[in-house]
Short mmCIF file of C-alpha atoms in Angstrom, two decimals:
data_model
loop_
_atom_site.label_atom_id
_atom_site.label_comp_id
_atom_site.label_asym_id
_atom_site.label_seq_id
_atom_site.Cartn_x
_atom_site.Cartn_y
_atom_site.Cartn_z
CA MET A 12 -40.43 22.56 -14.21
CA ASN A 13 -38.47 24.84 -12.13
CA TYR A 14 -39.12 25.38 -8.20
CA THR A 15 -38.38 28.80 -6.13
CA ILE A 16 -37.51 27.92 -2.43
CA PHE A 17 -38.45 29.77 0.36
CA ARG A 18 -36.67 29.67 3.73
CA ASP A 19 -36.50 32.74 6.78
CA GLY A 20 -37.83 35.16 4.21
CA GLN A 21 -35.06 34.41 1.75
CA GLN A 22 -35.66 33.38 -1.87
CA TYR A 23 -33.39 30.72 -3.37
CA GLY A 24 -33.45 29.41 -7.06
CA PRO A 25 -35.30 28.63 -9.44
CA TYR A 26 -34.00 24.62 -9.20
CA THR A 27 -34.93 22.20 -11.52
CA LEU A 28 -36.33 19.01 -9.92
CA ALA A 29 -32.94 16.93 -10.42
CA ASP A 30 -31.12 20.15 -8.44
CA LEU A 31 -33.86 20.09 -5.92
CA GLN A 32 -33.12 16.17 -5.28
CA ARG A 33 -29.71 16.84 -5.20
CA TYR A 34 -29.88 19.53 -2.58
CA VAL A 35 -31.84 17.57 -0.53
CA ALA A 36 -29.84 14.53 -0.47
CA SER A 37 -26.83 16.87 0.39
CA GLY A 38 -28.69 18.63 3.15
CA ASP A 39 -28.47 22.08 1.65
CA VAL A 40 -32.46 22.18 1.42
CA LEU A 41 -34.43 20.91 3.92
CA LEU A 42 -37.36 18.93 3.32
CA THR A 43 -39.47 21.55 5.68
CA ASP A 44 -38.31 24.44 3.18
CA LEU A 45 -41.27 26.02 1.15
CA ALA A 46 -41.04 25.59 -2.37
CA SER A 47 -43.09 27.35 -5.41
CA SER A 48 -43.25 26.74 -8.78
CA GLU A 49 -45.52 28.62 -11.76
CA GLY A 50 -48.96 27.55 -12.17
CA MET A 51 -48.85 26.57 -8.28
CA GLY A 52 -51.30 28.68 -5.69
CA GLU A 53 -49.27 28.72 -2.09
CA PRO A 54 -45.98 27.05 -1.75
CA VAL A 55 -46.04 23.86 -0.32
CA PRO A 56 -43.46 21.96 2.01
CA VAL A 57 -40.37 20.97 -0.20
CA SER A 58 -41.55 17.01 1.11
CA GLN A 59 -44.61 17.40 -0.74
CA ILE A 60 -42.63 17.78 -4.12
CA VAL A 61 -39.61 15.12 -3.53
CA GLY A 62 -42.46 13.05 -2.05
CA THR A 63 -41.35 9.50 -2.63
CA ILE A 64 -38.99 10.33 -5.91
CA PRO A 65 -35.54 8.38 -5.37
CA VAL A 66 -32.83 10.88 -4.93
CA PRO A 67 -30.37 10.23 -7.44
CA LEU A 68 -27.05 9.07 -6.42
CA GLN A 69 -24.04 10.90 -8.03
CA ALA A 70 -21.66 8.07 -9.83
CA ALA A 71 -18.58 7.14 -7.79
CA ALA A 72 -15.40 8.22 -9.23
CA PRO A 73 -13.47 5.28 -10.81
CA SER A 74 -10.73 4.17 -8.33
CA ALA A 75 -7.41 3.90 -9.81
CA PRO A 76 -6.26 0.61 -10.65
CA ALA A 77 -4.15 -1.55 -7.97
CA ILE A 78 -0.55 -1.55 -9.47
CA GLU A 79 0.70 -5.16 -9.74
CA TYR A 80 4.36 -5.09 -8.96
CA PRO A 81 6.42 -8.23 -10.56
CA ASN A 82 7.48 -10.62 -7.96
CA PRO A 83 11.00 -11.41 -7.60
CA PRO A 84 12.95 -14.27 -9.23
CA ASN A 85 11.56 -17.44 -7.53
CA LEU A 86 14.89 -18.81 -6.27
CA HIS A 87 15.25 -20.44 -2.49
CA TRP A 88 17.96 -17.97 -0.67
CA GLY A 89 19.66 -21.43 0.29
CA LEU A 90 20.38 -22.45 -3.61
CA VAL A 91 21.83 -18.94 -4.12
CA LEU A 92 23.99 -19.72 -0.80
CA LEU A 93 25.08 -22.81 -2.55
CA PHE A 94 25.55 -21.78 -5.91
CA THR A 95 27.76 -19.04 -4.49
CA ILE A 96 29.99 -21.40 -3.02
CA LEU A 97 30.04 -23.81 -6.06
CA THR A 98 31.25 -20.75 -8.21
CA TRP A 99 33.75 -18.87 -5.47
CA GLY A 100 31.59 -16.13 -4.90
CA MET A 101 30.87 -15.21 -8.89
CA PHE A 102 26.96 -16.19 -8.81
CA MET A 103 26.70 -13.43 -5.78
CA SER A 104 27.63 -11.15 -8.46
CA VAL A 105 25.43 -12.64 -11.28
CA TRP A 106 22.49 -12.74 -8.90
CA GLY A 107 22.84 -9.05 -7.80
CA VAL A 108 22.32 -8.22 -11.44
CA VAL A 109 19.44 -10.68 -11.87
CA LEU A 110 17.69 -8.87 -8.41
CA SER A 111 18.68 -5.41 -8.96
CA PHE A 112 17.08 -5.52 -12.58
CA TRP A 113 13.79 -6.79 -10.88
CA LEU A 114 13.93 -3.73 -8.73
CA LYS A 115 14.72 -1.59 -11.32
CA LYS A 116 11.22 -2.55 -12.87
CA VAL A 117 9.56 -2.22 -8.99
CA ALA A 118 11.28 1.00 -8.37
CA PRO A 119 12.49 2.77 -11.58
CA SER A 120 14.58 5.42 -9.80
CA SER A 121 16.74 2.39 -8.00
CA ARG A 122 20.47 2.68 -9.50
CA ALA A 123 21.59 -0.55 -7.81
CA LEU A 124 21.34 -2.70 -11.50
CA TYR A 125 24.09 -0.12 -12.80
CA PHE A 126 26.66 -0.43 -9.87
CA TYR A 127 26.01 -4.31 -10.13
CA ILE A 128 26.94 -4.54 -14.04
CA ALA A 129 30.15 -2.40 -13.15
CA GLU A 130 31.17 -4.62 -10.70
CA LEU A 131 30.48 -7.60 -12.87
CA GLY A 132 32.58 -5.56 -15.73
CA CYS A 133 35.37 -5.22 -13.13
CA LEU A 134 35.43 -8.64 -12.47
CA ALA A 135 35.88 -9.45 -15.98
CA LEU A 136 38.33 -7.37 -16.80
CA VAL A 137 40.24 -8.60 -13.44
CA PHE A 138 39.95 -12.27 -15.40
CA ALA A 139 41.01 -11.11 -18.40
CA LEU A 140 44.31 -9.19 -17.33
CA GLY A 141 44.85 -12.47 -15.28
CA MET A 142 44.91 -14.57 -18.24
CA ALA A 143 47.06 -11.99 -19.97
CA SER A 144 49.64 -12.12 -17.27
CA VAL A 145 49.86 -15.80 -17.59
CA VAL A 146 50.15 -15.83 -21.32
CA ALA A 147 52.99 -13.02 -21.00
CA HIS A 148 54.62 -15.07 -18.17
CA GLY A 149 54.13 -11.29 -15.77
CA ALA A 150 51.86 -10.08 -13.20
CA THR A 151 50.28 -6.74 -14.29
CA THR A 152 49.99 -3.80 -11.88
CA LEU A 153 46.25 -3.46 -12.77
CA ILE A 154 44.87 -6.12 -11.45
CA PRO A 155 45.02 -5.15 -7.74
CA ILE A 156 43.90 -1.64 -8.98
CA VAL A 157 40.67 -3.28 -11.00
CA GLN A 158 40.15 -5.89 -7.88
CA LEU A 159 39.81 -2.39 -5.64
CA ALA A 160 37.35 -0.97 -7.93
CA SER A 161 35.42 -3.85 -7.62
CA PHE A 162 35.12 -3.91 -4.33
CA VAL A 163 34.29 -0.56 -4.28
CA LEU A 164 31.46 -1.08 -6.74
CA THR A 165 30.18 -4.27 -4.39
CA LEU A 166 29.90 -2.43 -1.68
CA ILE A 167 28.02 0.48 -3.47
CA ALA A 168 25.63 -1.64 -5.33
CA ARG A 169 24.70 -3.42 -1.93
CA TYR A 170 23.68 -0.52 -0.10
CA SER A 171 22.26 0.99 -2.80
CA PHE A 172 20.04 -2.01 -3.50
CA ARG A 173 19.10 -2.04 0.37
CA SER A 174 17.93 1.83 0.39
CA SER A 175 15.91 1.20 -2.92
CA MET A 176 14.28 -1.80 -1.19
CA GLU A 177 13.63 -0.09 1.72
CA GLU A 178 12.08 2.91 0.14
CA HIS A 179 9.88 1.26 -1.99
CA TYR A 180 8.26 -1.38 0.55
CA ASN A 181 8.04 1.01 3.34
CA ASN A 182 6.79 4.16 1.33
CA VAL A 183 5.18 2.81 -1.61
CA GLU A 184 3.30 -0.58 -0.60
CA GLY A 185 3.19 -0.01 3.02
CA ILE A 186 5.03 -3.40 3.87
CA PRO A 187 7.70 -2.81 6.54
CA LEU A 188 11.19 -3.27 5.90
CA THR A 189 14.23 -2.97 7.61
CA LEU A 190 17.47 -4.31 6.15
CA SER A 191 20.43 -4.76 8.51
CA GLY A 192 23.65 -3.06 7.39
CA VAL A 193 25.87 -5.72 8.63
CA MET A 194 24.02 -8.50 6.97
CA THR A 195 24.43 -6.41 3.87
CA PHE A 196 27.82 -6.15 3.96
CA PHE A 197 28.27 -10.22 4.30
CA PHE A 198 25.87 -11.86 2.66
CA SER A 199 23.91 -9.36 0.21
CA THR A 200 22.09 -10.99 -2.13
CA ILE A 201 21.75 -14.18 -0.23
CA TYR A 202 20.12 -11.85 2.32
CA PHE A 203 18.00 -9.86 -0.25
CA GLN A 204 16.64 -13.19 -1.76
CA TYR A 205 15.45 -14.12 1.67
CA HIS A 206 13.45 -11.27 2.08
CA VAL A 207 12.04 -10.78 -1.25
CA ASN A 208 11.23 -14.43 -0.80
CA ASP A 209 9.23 -13.70 2.55
CA ILE A 210 7.47 -10.62 0.95
CA VAL A 211 6.25 -12.59 -1.54
CA ARG A 212 5.05 -15.05 0.99
CA ARG A 213 3.40 -12.36 3.45
CA LYS A 214 1.37 -10.83 0.30
CA ARG A 215 0.08 -14.36 -0.99
CA VAL A 216 -0.93 -14.88 3.15
CA GLU A 217 -3.03 -11.65 2.99
CA GLN A 218 -4.59 -12.05 -0.42
CA LEU A 219 -5.61 -15.77 0.67
CA GLN A 220 -7.06 -13.92 4.14
CA LEU A 221 -9.04 -11.48 1.86
CA VAL A 222 -10.44 -14.32 -0.39
CA THR A 223 -11.49 -16.49 2.52
CA GLY A 224 -12.76 -13.42 4.94
#
């Protein structure tokens, strides 16, 4: 059955009962408005037609699933420092690749991984040239050049990682993060590992608070 609505001398409709219920729920049709349909005599207030019939609720749009970002490699920053000392700094470069590989999953636009890999390649080349010079009983002029390239790539990798970390956590996950440029220069992956571990800890505390209410 269709209904026509009358208000202030104006006529609206016709509407089905479902339409009428929806418009009442949204406030577009008032319960005091008059309504009429075929077979009815005089128009009656909408409240008499709707009565106690429950107003159907619109189904809520499904919310987008929360993105679960992978946790960083679980290694205490103190161990990163220890292994770096024991390996004369080599572990710092290797761990930079490990961390930047994780960051690439979290922030696909990050390019730190490429610079860290290039840095490792330069270190491997320096080692190979050094061995070759020992065998040939003479130093090669390429070693200082490759070492300089390795140093430049190291700086680019560190600050690229820092930039990607701050951009992701501040703008995507909404976790305030500010990384010191000085600490990044001197401690790089040790410093980064400390902060990613701290972020994981903060997330776990927040989840526990949500569960416990």
